[in-house]
Short mmCIF file of C-alpha atoms in Angstrom, two decimals:
data_model
loop_
_atom_site.label_atom_id
_atom_site.label_comp_id
_atom_site.label_asym_id
_atom_site.label_seq_id
_atom_site.Cartn_x
_atom_site.Cartn_y
_atom_site.Cartn_z
CA MET E 206 140.86 38.47 -17.86
CA LEU E 207 139.54 34.85 -18.49
CA PHE E 208 136.06 35.69 -20.15
CA PHE E 209 137.81 38.40 -22.32
CA PHE E 210 140.04 35.52 -23.55
CA MET E 211 137.14 33.18 -24.05
CA ILE E 212 135.62 36.12 -26.43
CA ASP E 213 138.57 36.69 -28.50
CA ASN E 214 139.59 33.12 -29.03
CA VAL E 215 136.54 30.76 -28.73
CA LYS E 216 133.84 32.99 -30.49
CA LEU E 217 131.66 32.99 -27.21
CA LEU E 218 129.08 34.80 -28.88
CA ASP E 219 128.70 31.96 -31.57
CA LEU E 220 127.28 29.62 -28.94
CA PRO E 221 123.59 29.18 -28.22
CA ASP E 222 121.94 31.08 -25.32
CA GLU E 223 121.60 27.68 -23.44
CA LEU E 224 125.49 27.24 -23.23
CA ILE E 225 125.98 30.98 -22.51
CA LEU E 226 123.68 30.73 -19.75
CA ALA E 227 125.55 27.71 -18.36
CA ILE E 228 128.67 29.71 -18.23
CA VAL E 229 126.80 32.43 -16.56
CA GLU E 230 125.96 30.01 -13.71
CA LYS E 231 129.43 28.71 -13.49
CA GLY E 232 130.79 32.46 -13.07
CA LYS E 233 127.85 33.75 -11.03
CA SER E 234 129.63 34.78 -8.14
CA GLN E 235 133.08 36.04 -9.36
CA ILE E 236 133.77 39.83 -9.81
CA SER E 237 135.73 39.19 -12.65
CA PHE E 238 133.13 37.37 -14.50
CA LEU E 239 130.64 40.33 -14.09
CA CYS E 240 133.43 42.65 -15.21
CA SER E 241 133.50 40.76 -18.47
CA MET E 242 130.19 40.36 -19.41
CA ILE E 243 128.52 43.72 -18.21
CA ASP E 244 129.41 47.12 -19.77
CA ILE E 245 131.59 46.03 -22.55
CA GLY E 246 129.41 46.98 -25.32
CA ASN E 247 127.67 43.78 -26.03
CA ARG E 248 124.00 43.97 -25.57
CA ARG E 249 123.35 40.22 -25.80
CA LEU E 250 125.85 39.23 -23.29
CA GLU E 251 124.57 42.00 -20.97
CA GLN E 252 120.97 40.79 -21.35
CA LEU E 253 121.79 37.28 -20.72
CA THR E 254 123.82 38.10 -17.43
CA PHE E 255 121.08 40.45 -16.50
CA ASN E 256 118.52 37.80 -16.69
CA LYS E 257 120.46 35.81 -13.92
CA CYS E 258 121.28 38.95 -11.48
CA HIS E 259 118.27 38.59 -9.55
CA SER E 260 118.65 35.18 -8.38
CA ILE E 261 122.55 34.90 -7.76
CA ASP E 262 124.91 35.94 -5.02
CA PHE E 263 127.76 38.39 -5.41
CA VAL E 264 130.63 37.49 -3.56
CA ILE E 265 132.28 40.98 -3.33
CA ASP E 266 135.87 39.82 -2.25
CA TYR E 267 139.34 40.46 -2.59
CA LEU E 268 141.03 38.64 -5.67
CA GLU E 269 144.36 37.39 -5.56
CA GLY E 270 146.93 38.99 -8.11
CA LYS E 271 147.43 42.11 -9.28
CA ASN E 272 144.21 42.79 -10.84
CA SER E 273 142.31 42.75 -7.64
CA SER E 274 141.92 46.52 -7.17
CA LEU E 275 141.15 46.84 -10.71
CA PHE E 276 138.25 44.36 -10.26
CA VAL E 277 136.69 45.99 -7.36
CA ASN E 278 136.94 49.61 -8.56
CA ARG E 279 135.37 48.46 -11.89
CA PHE E 280 132.50 46.64 -9.90
CA TYR E 281 131.57 49.80 -8.06
CA SER E 282 132.22 52.13 -10.91
CA HIS E 283 130.25 50.10 -13.64
CA ILE E 284 128.60 46.85 -12.54
CA ILE E 285 126.88 47.66 -9.37
CA LEU E 286 125.15 50.77 -11.25
CA ARG E 287 123.52 48.54 -13.68
CA ILE E 288 122.31 46.03 -11.31
CA TYR E 289 121.73 47.62 -7.87
CA ASP E 290 118.04 47.15 -8.19
CA GLN E 291 118.15 43.49 -9.24
CA ILE E 292 120.25 42.19 -6.35
CA GLN E 293 118.14 40.16 -4.19
CA SER E 294 120.87 38.00 -2.50
CA LEU E 295 124.34 39.14 -1.65
CA THR E 296 127.36 37.55 0.07
CA ILE E 297 130.07 40.30 1.21
CA HIS E 298 133.44 40.15 2.65
CA VAL E 299 133.35 41.82 6.15
CA HIS E 300 136.32 44.38 4.84
CA HIS E 301 134.11 45.60 2.11
CA ILE E 302 131.01 46.55 4.51
CA LYS E 303 132.37 50.19 4.61
CA SER E 304 132.75 50.90 1.11
CA LEU E 305 129.73 49.51 -0.11
CA HIS E 306 127.71 51.32 2.74
CA LYS E 307 129.42 54.43 1.74
CA PHE E 308 128.69 53.89 -1.86
CA LEU E 309 124.92 53.13 -1.36
CA GLN E 310 124.47 56.40 0.78
CA ASN E 311 125.98 58.65 -2.02
CA ASN E 312 123.83 56.82 -4.77
CA TYR E 313 120.91 55.16 -3.52
CA ASN E 314 119.75 56.65 -0.08
CA GLY E 315 121.86 53.96 1.74
CA VAL E 316 119.84 50.79 0.37
CA LEU E 317 119.63 47.86 -2.40
CA PRO E 318 115.78 48.13 -2.71
CA ASN E 319 115.40 44.46 -3.40
CA LEU E 320 118.14 42.85 -1.20
CA THR E 321 116.48 40.28 0.92
CA HIS E 322 119.35 38.01 1.91
CA LEU E 323 122.69 38.94 3.20
CA LYS E 324 125.57 36.97 4.34
CA VAL E 325 128.85 38.26 5.59
CA ARG E 326 132.09 36.32 5.12
CA LEU E 327 134.49 37.01 8.13
CA CYS E 328 137.73 35.63 6.56
CA ALA E 329 137.88 32.63 8.56
CA LYS E 330 140.50 30.91 6.58
CA CYS E 331 144.04 30.75 6.75
CA PRO E 332 145.19 33.28 4.03
CA LYS E 333 148.30 31.12 3.39
CA THR E 334 146.66 27.78 2.87
CA GLY E 335 143.06 28.64 2.10
CA ALA E 336 141.84 26.00 4.83
CA GLN E 337 139.33 26.52 7.53
CA TYR E 338 141.16 27.71 10.65
CA THR E 339 141.81 24.74 12.91
CA ILE E 340 145.28 24.68 14.59
CA GLY E 341 146.77 27.83 16.53
CA ASN E 342 146.48 29.26 19.66
CA HIS E 343 142.98 31.05 19.30
CA LEU E 344 141.64 27.98 17.40
CA MET E 345 142.39 25.05 19.78
CA SER E 346 141.82 24.61 23.45
CA ASP E 347 145.30 24.68 25.66
CA LEU E 348 146.99 21.19 25.32
CA GLU E 349 146.15 20.46 28.97
CA TRP E 350 142.41 20.11 28.14
CA ARG E 351 143.82 16.66 26.43
CA LYS E 352 144.03 15.34 29.70
CA ARG E 353 140.28 15.83 30.20
CA PRO E 354 138.61 12.58 29.68
CA LEU E 355 136.24 12.40 26.32
CA TYR E 356 136.80 16.36 26.03
CA THR E 357 137.89 17.46 22.60
CA ILE E 358 140.57 19.98 21.65
CA VAL E 359 139.33 20.97 18.54
CA LEU E 360 136.85 23.67 19.01
CA GLN E 361 133.77 24.17 17.02
CA TRP E 362 134.39 27.69 16.04
CA PHE E 363 137.17 30.28 15.20
CA LEU E 364 136.88 33.37 17.60
CA PHE E 365 137.69 36.53 15.69
CA PRO E 366 139.56 38.67 18.25
CA SER E 367 139.89 41.78 15.85
CA SER E 368 137.93 44.67 17.32
CA LEU E 369 137.95 46.13 14.05
CA VAL E 370 135.93 43.48 12.37
CA SER E 371 133.43 43.83 15.18
CA GLU E 372 132.95 47.64 14.76
CA GLN E 373 132.30 46.90 11.07
CA ILE E 374 129.61 44.39 12.01
CA ASN E 375 128.15 46.99 14.26
CA GLU E 376 127.95 49.50 11.51
CA LEU E 377 126.44 47.15 9.22
CA CYS E 378 123.87 46.12 11.90
CA TYR E 379 123.12 49.85 12.18
CA SER E 380 123.02 50.88 8.65
CA THR E 381 120.18 51.48 6.36
CA MET E 382 121.18 48.67 4.06
CA MET E 383 119.57 46.42 6.64
CA ARG E 384 116.08 47.87 6.22
CA SER E 385 115.07 45.28 3.45
CA ILE E 386 116.87 42.33 4.74
CA GLN E 387 114.91 39.29 5.74
CA SER E 388 117.94 36.60 6.05
CA PHE E 389 121.25 37.64 7.68
CA GLN E 390 123.97 35.24 8.25
CA LEU E 391 127.57 35.45 9.51
CA ASP E 392 130.25 32.88 8.60
CA ASP E 393 129.38 29.60 10.26
CA ASN E 394 131.83 28.51 12.85
CA CYS E 395 133.35 31.98 13.18
CA CYS E 396 132.67 34.07 16.38
CA LEU E 397 132.83 37.58 16.89
CA SER E 398 134.30 39.16 20.06
CA MET E 399 131.45 41.54 20.11
CA CYS E 400 128.84 41.19 22.72
CA PHE E 401 124.96 41.44 23.04
CA ARG E 402 124.09 43.11 26.29
CA LYS E 403 120.89 43.43 28.05
CA GLY E 404 118.80 46.55 26.91
CA GLU E 405 121.74 47.37 24.28
CA ARG E 406 120.12 47.03 20.64
CA ARG E 407 122.57 45.36 18.38
CA PHE E 408 120.23 46.11 15.30
CA ARG E 409 118.38 49.40 14.52
CA GLU E 410 116.47 49.05 11.29
CA VAL E 411 115.56 45.59 10.55
CA PRO E 412 111.92 45.61 10.44
CA ARG E 413 112.01 42.64 7.83
CA LEU E 414 114.39 40.43 9.66
CA THR E 415 112.93 37.18 10.16
CA ASP E 416 115.83 34.64 9.78
CA ILE E 417 119.37 34.82 11.55
CA ARG E 418 122.39 32.21 11.25
CA MET E 419 125.28 33.18 13.60
CA SER E 420 127.76 32.00 15.98
CA LEU E 421 127.78 33.30 19.38
CA LEU E 422 130.07 33.38 22.54
CA ASP E 423 127.71 31.92 25.03
CA LEU E 424 124.03 31.16 26.11
CA GLU E 425 123.78 34.73 27.40
CA GLN E 426 124.40 36.29 24.31
CA CYS E 427 121.84 34.09 22.65
CA ILE E 428 119.35 35.47 25.49
CA HIS E 429 119.97 39.11 24.70
CA LEU E 430 119.84 38.51 20.98
CA LEU E 431 116.18 36.92 21.44
CA LEU E 432 115.12 39.70 23.81
CA GLU E 433 116.10 42.20 21.04
CA LEU E 434 114.58 40.33 18.19
CA GLY E 435 112.61 37.34 19.09
CA SER E 436 109.17 38.76 18.28
CA GLN E 437 109.99 39.11 14.79
CA LEU E 438 112.24 35.72 14.21
CA ARG E 439 110.85 32.98 12.27
CA SER E 440 114.06 30.74 11.87
CA PHE E 441 117.22 30.89 14.16
CA THR E 442 120.23 28.72 13.67
CA VAL E 443 123.06 29.58 16.35
CA THR E 444 126.43 27.98 17.41
CA ILE E 445 127.08 28.74 21.11
CA GLY E 446 130.43 28.67 22.15
CA SER E 447 129.84 27.63 25.79
CA CYS E 448 127.05 27.17 28.24
CA PHE E 449 127.49 27.21 31.85
CA SER E 450 125.64 25.96 34.84
CA TYR E 451 122.33 27.42 34.92
CA GLU E 452 122.56 30.65 36.94
CA PRO E 453 119.64 32.21 38.50
CA ILE E 454 120.43 35.44 37.29
CA LEU E 455 118.94 34.45 33.93
CA THR E 456 115.65 33.50 35.14
CA SER E 457 114.11 37.12 34.73
CA ASP E 458 115.42 37.40 31.09
CA LEU E 459 114.13 33.98 29.99
CA GLN E 460 110.77 34.98 31.58
CA LEU E 461 110.73 38.07 28.96
CA ILE E 462 111.59 36.13 26.14
CA SER E 463 108.72 36.36 23.52
CA CYS E 464 109.18 34.62 19.91
CA PRO E 465 105.34 33.90 18.76
CA ASN E 466 106.59 33.45 15.36
CA LEU E 467 109.81 31.41 15.96
CA LYS E 468 109.04 28.22 13.90
CA GLN E 469 112.72 26.72 13.32
CA MET E 470 115.67 26.51 15.42
CA LYS E 471 119.03 24.75 15.22
CA VAL E 472 121.34 24.89 18.33
CA THR E 473 124.78 23.54 18.29
CA ILE E 474 126.90 23.33 21.19
CA TYR E 475 130.05 20.94 20.73
CA LYS E 476 132.11 22.28 23.57
CA ASN E 477 131.12 19.77 26.55
CA LEU E 478 128.25 21.41 28.51
CA ILE E 479 128.90 21.72 32.18
CA GLY E 480 124.85 22.03 32.73
CA TYR E 481 122.57 21.33 29.96
CA GLN E 482 119.53 22.69 31.88
CA ALA E 483 120.48 26.13 30.88
CA CYS E 484 120.14 25.32 27.18
CA PHE E 485 116.90 23.36 27.95
CA SER E 486 115.55 26.18 29.85
CA LEU E 487 115.85 28.57 26.95
CA LEU E 488 114.23 26.10 24.56
CA ARG E 489 111.22 25.51 27.06
CA CYS E 490 110.52 29.29 26.69
CA LEU E 491 110.33 28.77 22.83
CA SER E 492 107.28 26.53 22.65
CA ASN E 493 105.95 27.80 19.42
CA ILE E 494 108.86 25.79 17.55
CA GLU E 495 108.02 23.28 15.16
CA ASP E 496 111.05 22.36 13.67
CA LEU E 497 114.17 21.65 16.34
CA THR E 498 117.57 20.65 15.37
CA LEU E 499 119.93 19.92 18.55
CA LEU E 500 123.59 19.07 18.19
CA LEU E 501 125.18 18.81 21.77
CA ALA E 502 128.03 17.64 23.85
CA ILE E 503 127.07 17.09 27.44
CA GLY E 504 129.03 16.39 30.63
CA ASP E 505 132.45 17.97 31.55
CA ASP E 506 134.06 16.03 34.34
CA GLY E 507 131.53 12.91 33.96
CA ILE E 508 130.10 13.49 37.24
CA LYS E 509 127.66 16.23 36.17
CA PRO E 510 125.02 15.33 35.05
CA ASN E 511 125.24 11.74 36.80
CA TYR E 512 123.54 10.10 34.09
CA PHE E 513 123.47 9.86 30.46
CA ILE E 514 120.95 11.84 28.27
CA ASP E 515 118.76 9.52 26.62
CA GLU E 516 115.11 9.90 25.24
CA CYS E 517 113.33 9.68 28.65
CA VAL E 518 115.53 12.75 29.85
CA LEU E 519 114.83 14.55 26.74
CA GLU E 520 111.03 13.76 26.79
CA LYS E 521 110.94 14.94 30.67
CA ASP E 522 113.15 17.92 30.41
CA LEU E 523 112.26 19.22 26.90
CA LEU E 524 110.11 17.67 24.80
CA SER E 525 107.11 17.75 27.03
CA TYR E 526 107.20 21.47 26.75
CA MET E 527 107.26 21.65 23.18
CA TYR E 528 103.74 21.48 22.32
CA CYS E 529 104.11 22.62 18.54
CA LEU E 530 107.00 20.41 17.74
CA HIS E 531 106.40 18.62 14.64
CA GLN E 532 110.05 17.42 13.72
CA PHE E 533 112.95 16.91 16.03
CA LYS E 534 116.78 16.14 14.61
CA PHE E 535 119.41 15.57 17.15
CA HIS E 536 122.77 14.39 18.18
CA ILE E 537 123.75 14.33 21.55
CA ARG E 538 126.86 12.83 23.29
CA SER E 539 126.85 12.68 27.07
CA ILE E 540 129.51 11.00 29.12
CA LEU E 541 129.48 9.60 32.48
CA LYS E 542 132.21 8.40 35.00
CA ASN E 543 132.39 5.13 36.63
CA VAL E 544 129.73 3.63 34.16
CA SER E 545 128.59 0.03 34.39
CA HIS E 546 127.12 -2.27 31.78
CA GLU E 547 123.96 -2.12 33.84
CA ILE E 548 123.64 1.45 33.81
CA ILE E 549 124.21 1.18 29.82
CA ASN E 550 121.67 -1.61 29.56
CA GLU E 551 119.11 0.26 31.46
CA THR E 552 119.75 3.21 29.21
CA HIS E 553 119.31 1.35 25.92
CA GLN E 554 116.06 -0.28 27.05
CA SER E 555 114.57 2.90 28.15
CA PHE E 556 114.01 4.40 24.55
CA LEU E 557 110.55 4.67 23.15
CA ARG E 558 111.42 4.19 19.43
CA GLN E 559 108.90 6.92 18.56
CA GLN E 560 111.18 7.84 15.42
CA PRO E 561 114.13 6.35 13.75
CA PHE E 562 117.32 6.86 16.04
CA ILE E 563 120.36 4.96 16.99
CA CYS E 564 121.66 4.71 20.59
CA SER E 565 125.20 3.99 20.70
CA TYR E 566 126.84 3.35 24.04
CA ASP E 567 130.36 2.67 25.01
CA SER E 568 132.72 2.26 27.98
CA PHE E 569 136.64 2.66 28.16
CA LYS E 570 139.58 1.65 30.58
CA ASN E 571 139.88 5.17 31.77
CA ASN E 572 136.61 4.56 33.68
CA TYR E 573 134.55 6.77 31.67
CA GLY E 574 131.69 5.91 29.25
CA GLN E 575 129.51 7.77 26.97
CA CYS E 576 126.29 7.66 25.14
CA GLN E 577 125.45 8.86 21.60
CA ILE E 578 121.83 9.17 20.45
CA TYR E 579 121.05 10.42 17.02
CA SER E 580 118.19 10.76 14.78
CA LEU E 581 118.23 9.25 11.18
CA PRO E 582 119.43 10.09 8.84
CA PHE E 583 122.30 11.67 10.86
CA ILE E 584 122.23 15.58 10.06
CA GLY E 585 125.64 16.34 11.89
CA THR E 586 128.91 17.03 10.23
CA ARG E 587 131.15 15.95 13.38
CA LEU E 588 131.70 13.07 15.44
CA ASP E 589 133.84 12.97 18.55
CA PHE E 590 135.45 10.05 20.60
CA VAL E 591 134.45 7.13 17.97
CA SER E 592 135.93 3.80 18.94
CA ASN E 593 136.18 0.53 17.23
CA ARG E 594 132.64 -0.08 18.71
CA PHE E 595 130.81 2.81 17.14
CA PRO E 596 128.40 1.78 14.17
CA LEU E 597 130.74 4.16 11.93
CA PHE E 598 130.37 2.03 8.82
CA ASN E 599 126.60 1.67 8.66
CA GLY E 600 126.41 4.35 5.79
CA SER E 601 125.05 7.09 7.79
CA PHE E 602 127.81 9.18 8.17
CA SER E 603 128.97 10.29 4.72
CA ASN E 604 128.46 14.09 5.35
CA VAL E 605 130.88 14.18 8.29
CA THR E 606 133.95 16.46 7.95
CA THR E 607 135.35 16.36 11.42
CA LEU E 608 136.12 13.21 13.25
CA LEU E 609 137.65 12.23 16.62
CA LEU E 610 138.90 8.62 17.01
CA PHE E 611 139.51 7.30 20.35
CA ASP E 612 140.02 3.96 21.99
CA ASP E 613 141.87 2.82 24.73
CA VAL E 614 140.92 -0.92 24.64
CA LEU E 615 141.72 -1.99 20.88
CA PRO E 616 143.96 -0.38 18.33
CA PHE E 617 142.74 1.05 15.08
CA GLU E 618 143.75 -1.51 12.61
CA ASN E 619 144.83 -0.82 8.81
CA ILE E 620 141.48 -2.32 7.56
CA PHE E 621 139.63 0.34 9.75
CA PHE E 622 141.24 3.21 8.16
CA GLN E 623 140.64 1.67 4.65
CA ARG E 624 136.81 1.43 5.72
CA LEU E 625 136.98 4.72 7.24
CA ALA E 626 138.30 6.59 3.97
CA GLN E 627 135.23 4.90 1.97
CA ALA E 628 132.66 5.80 4.75
CA LEU E 629 133.70 9.47 5.04
CA PRO E 630 134.51 10.74 1.76
CA ARG E 631 134.09 14.34 2.85
CA LEU E 632 136.59 14.06 6.01
CA ARG E 633 138.41 17.21 6.58
CA THR E 634 139.61 17.18 10.02
CA LEU E 635 140.87 14.18 11.77
CA GLU E 636 142.29 13.84 15.39
CA ILE E 637 143.53 10.14 16.61
CA ARG E 638 143.82 9.44 20.20
CA ASN E 639 145.13 5.76 20.70
CA GLU E 640 148.13 4.74 22.11
CA LEU E 641 147.99 0.94 21.60
CA GLU E 642 150.20 -0.78 18.96
CA GLN E 643 148.65 -1.84 15.92
CA GLU E 644 148.27 -5.83 15.82
CA GLN E 645 148.16 -5.78 11.92
CA LYS E 646 150.51 -3.31 10.57
CA ALA E 647 149.96 -1.80 7.19
CA LYS E 648 152.15 -3.10 4.58
CA GLU E 649 154.46 -0.50 2.74
CA THR E 650 153.30 -1.01 -0.88
CA THR E 651 152.28 1.31 -3.74
CA LEU E 652 148.93 -0.76 -3.84
CA ASN E 653 148.42 0.33 -0.23
CA ILE E 654 149.11 3.83 -0.49
CA ASN E 655 146.54 4.00 -3.23
CA LEU E 656 143.99 2.08 -1.37
CA ILE E 657 143.42 4.44 1.32
CA GLY E 658 142.41 7.71 0.03
CA PHE E 659 141.64 10.81 2.23
CA HIS E 660 141.42 12.96 -0.56
CA HIS E 661 139.92 16.20 1.31
CA LEU E 662 141.79 15.88 4.61
CA THR E 663 143.17 19.21 5.57
CA THR E 664 143.97 18.83 9.41
CA LEU E 665 145.57 15.86 10.89
CA ILE E 666 145.99 15.91 14.82
CA LEU E 667 148.28 12.98 16.08
CA TYR E 668 149.08 14.10 19.91
CA ASP E 669 148.13 11.09 21.76
CA ILE E 670 149.20 8.15 19.69
CA HIS E 671 151.31 5.14 19.08
CA MET E 672 154.06 5.54 16.36
CA ASP E 673 152.26 3.31 14.22
CA TYR E 674 149.28 5.92 13.21
CA ALA E 675 151.87 8.53 12.39
CA GLU E 676 153.95 6.04 10.20
CA GLN E 677 150.68 5.03 8.51
CA PHE E 678 149.38 8.41 7.74
CA LEU E 679 152.49 10.30 7.07
CA CYS E 680 154.49 7.56 5.59
CA GLN E 681 151.95 5.28 3.69
CA ILE E 682 149.19 7.54 2.54
CA HIS E 683 149.18 10.20 0.03
CA LEU E 684 147.66 13.33 1.68
CA SER E 685 147.21 15.52 -1.15
CA SER E 686 145.16 18.24 0.71
CA LEU E 687 146.95 18.12 4.02
CA VAL E 688 147.93 21.72 5.22
CA GLU E 689 147.47 21.48 8.92
CA LEU E 690 149.48 18.99 11.42
CA ALA E 691 149.64 18.85 15.03
CA ILE E 692 151.59 16.15 16.39
CA ASP E 693 153.78 14.86 19.28
CA LYS E 694 156.92 16.15 19.15
CA HIS E 695 159.04 13.01 19.64
CA ILE E 696 157.07 11.17 17.17
CA LEU E 697 157.63 14.11 14.77
CA LEU E 698 161.37 13.90 15.32
CA THR E 699 161.32 10.01 14.57
CA ILE E 700 159.27 10.85 11.46
CA VAL E 701 161.59 13.13 10.21
CA GLN E 702 164.76 11.17 10.68
CA GLN E 703 163.37 8.23 8.83
CA ASN E 704 163.43 10.46 5.84
CA HIS E 705 160.65 8.37 4.28
CA PRO E 706 159.82 9.55 0.63
CA GLN E 707 156.12 9.96 1.13
CA ALA E 708 156.63 11.48 4.65
CA ARG E 709 158.81 14.05 2.95
CA ASP E 710 156.12 14.70 0.13
CA ASN E 711 153.20 15.09 2.80
CA CYS E 712 155.33 17.49 4.78
CA LEU E 713 156.38 19.64 2.09
CA ARG E 714 152.70 20.80 1.74
CA ILE E 715 152.25 21.65 5.15
CA GLY E 716 151.24 25.19 5.93
CA LYS E 717 150.81 25.11 9.73
CA LEU E 718 152.31 23.06 12.33
CA ARG E 719 151.96 22.64 16.05
CA THR E 720 153.88 20.17 18.30
CA SER E 721 152.68 18.66 21.79
CA GLU E 722 155.45 20.65 23.53
CA PRO E 723 157.88 23.67 22.82
CA SER E 724 160.00 22.78 20.03
CA TYR E 725 162.43 25.92 19.65
CA GLU E 726 165.43 23.61 20.12
CA ILE E 727 164.52 21.83 16.78
CA ILE E 728 163.21 24.76 15.08
CA ARG E 729 166.10 24.64 12.25
CA THR E 730 165.08 20.65 11.69
CA ILE E 731 161.22 21.90 11.64
CA GLN E 732 162.15 24.61 9.11
CA GLN E 733 164.00 22.06 6.90
CA SER E 734 161.38 19.55 6.80
CA PHE E 735 158.20 21.73 6.56
CA PRO E 736 159.56 24.64 4.34
CA LEU E 737 156.02 26.11 3.74
CA ALA E 738 154.75 25.64 7.25
CA ASP E 739 154.18 28.33 10.25
CA TYR E 740 155.18 27.01 13.51
CA VAL E 741 152.68 27.70 16.02
CA LYS E 742 154.66 28.47 19.46
CA HIS E 743 153.37 27.54 22.60
CA LYS E 744 152.74 30.30 25.35
CA ASN E 745 156.09 29.82 27.17
CA GLU E 746 157.97 29.65 23.79
CA TYR E 747 160.20 32.55 22.59
#
């Protein structure tokens, strides 16, 4: 073990307490660290570790390698026995719920007495690459969605289809371990297939639960959760998979919602809403909210609604009902068909400018336009359908991790990507949709390769593009973190046939590959060029 090695060779005990405490902070979430510091016969190390146990998270997770079962068994047999009454915050892997629950029932009447914060990890990462799931049959919309104007194919969440996982979460929600919990979280952007139904209780013993953060399938599930727990909630952060047109059947349910203590709420729906009124109707029932955050994409076909969602619409349909609202943060993108410059100018002039925000509007040759309004500072991590005309380089978007670039008016030039790498240093997922040839092609030099650095980019989506963009990213940029690639089939073949050394290097690291069309006839070529990649098959592919 790492820390045994340190003790034997670096004289850890000779270090002052301050340095040892710094090491404790670095290793606070590792089972291997706890196993190396507690119950090894050294009281000083144990005491220094105990002093930090009350304020740290314990990630009870499977470990890679041959010692995984040893660490887990030791944690249950020695470590938790010493610190169970100090744990206030716990992060646990979903597959450990059953064993932990059984241990607590056998030893401590089913509870950790001081546990107030619980986060469950749902394993929403590819085990082969360690990257967040993005590409795959369950992870991206069907490819025909690409033809829908201004509609993203990168979903905001991963649907966890395993019924076993849902059963384990159900067992946890019904367990005595939840008695002391005040804050409960499931993995962000990971949605369970379980459903909340009207009149059916999902939580049994949660008298202290006041804060929830989770992803749900649709707005109906959100309503049912609020019907069950709304009276005690103070904070609710929810990512909703879909929100369809307002259905009268929900009216009676909305009238029953009572959330007198709910002061803070965040709603994220990045899958284009067919009707935003259903979401607004729910929010209007929560008039006690003081801090509201909305991240929404509105409009499915560019016809409904037949207007941009601007500040006037927000004021009329939502904010005038939020009597206690003190802070409102938002990013709302709405699309409109047959948009004219007159409509855009009228929208731009309608803003009351009561708080710092930006309105960015755009129109494209495909006969669609969009309006993006967002408060400042920008609070989202995702931007969709950004063109050359979007104010991307004004210093507001350094926290963005997911970006969809689209333009059918102008190409994205080499200088654009140079500035992009600097403006979005945390970018992880990039999709490009632009079939226009670059006018200022990048020169293939070592200087150019080093100049553009997308150091954290893990997923690259190149379906509807000109060949220039594939050549620039795969042949002229060193993508050290790239593990997922979705690409036009014919462009991929061209890149492979060029046999460019930088492209070969980038392809060698790819762990998951999807093409725009079935590629079974070239599967051997794919296997040779992408030796580590799992090829994601299409529905009609054998």
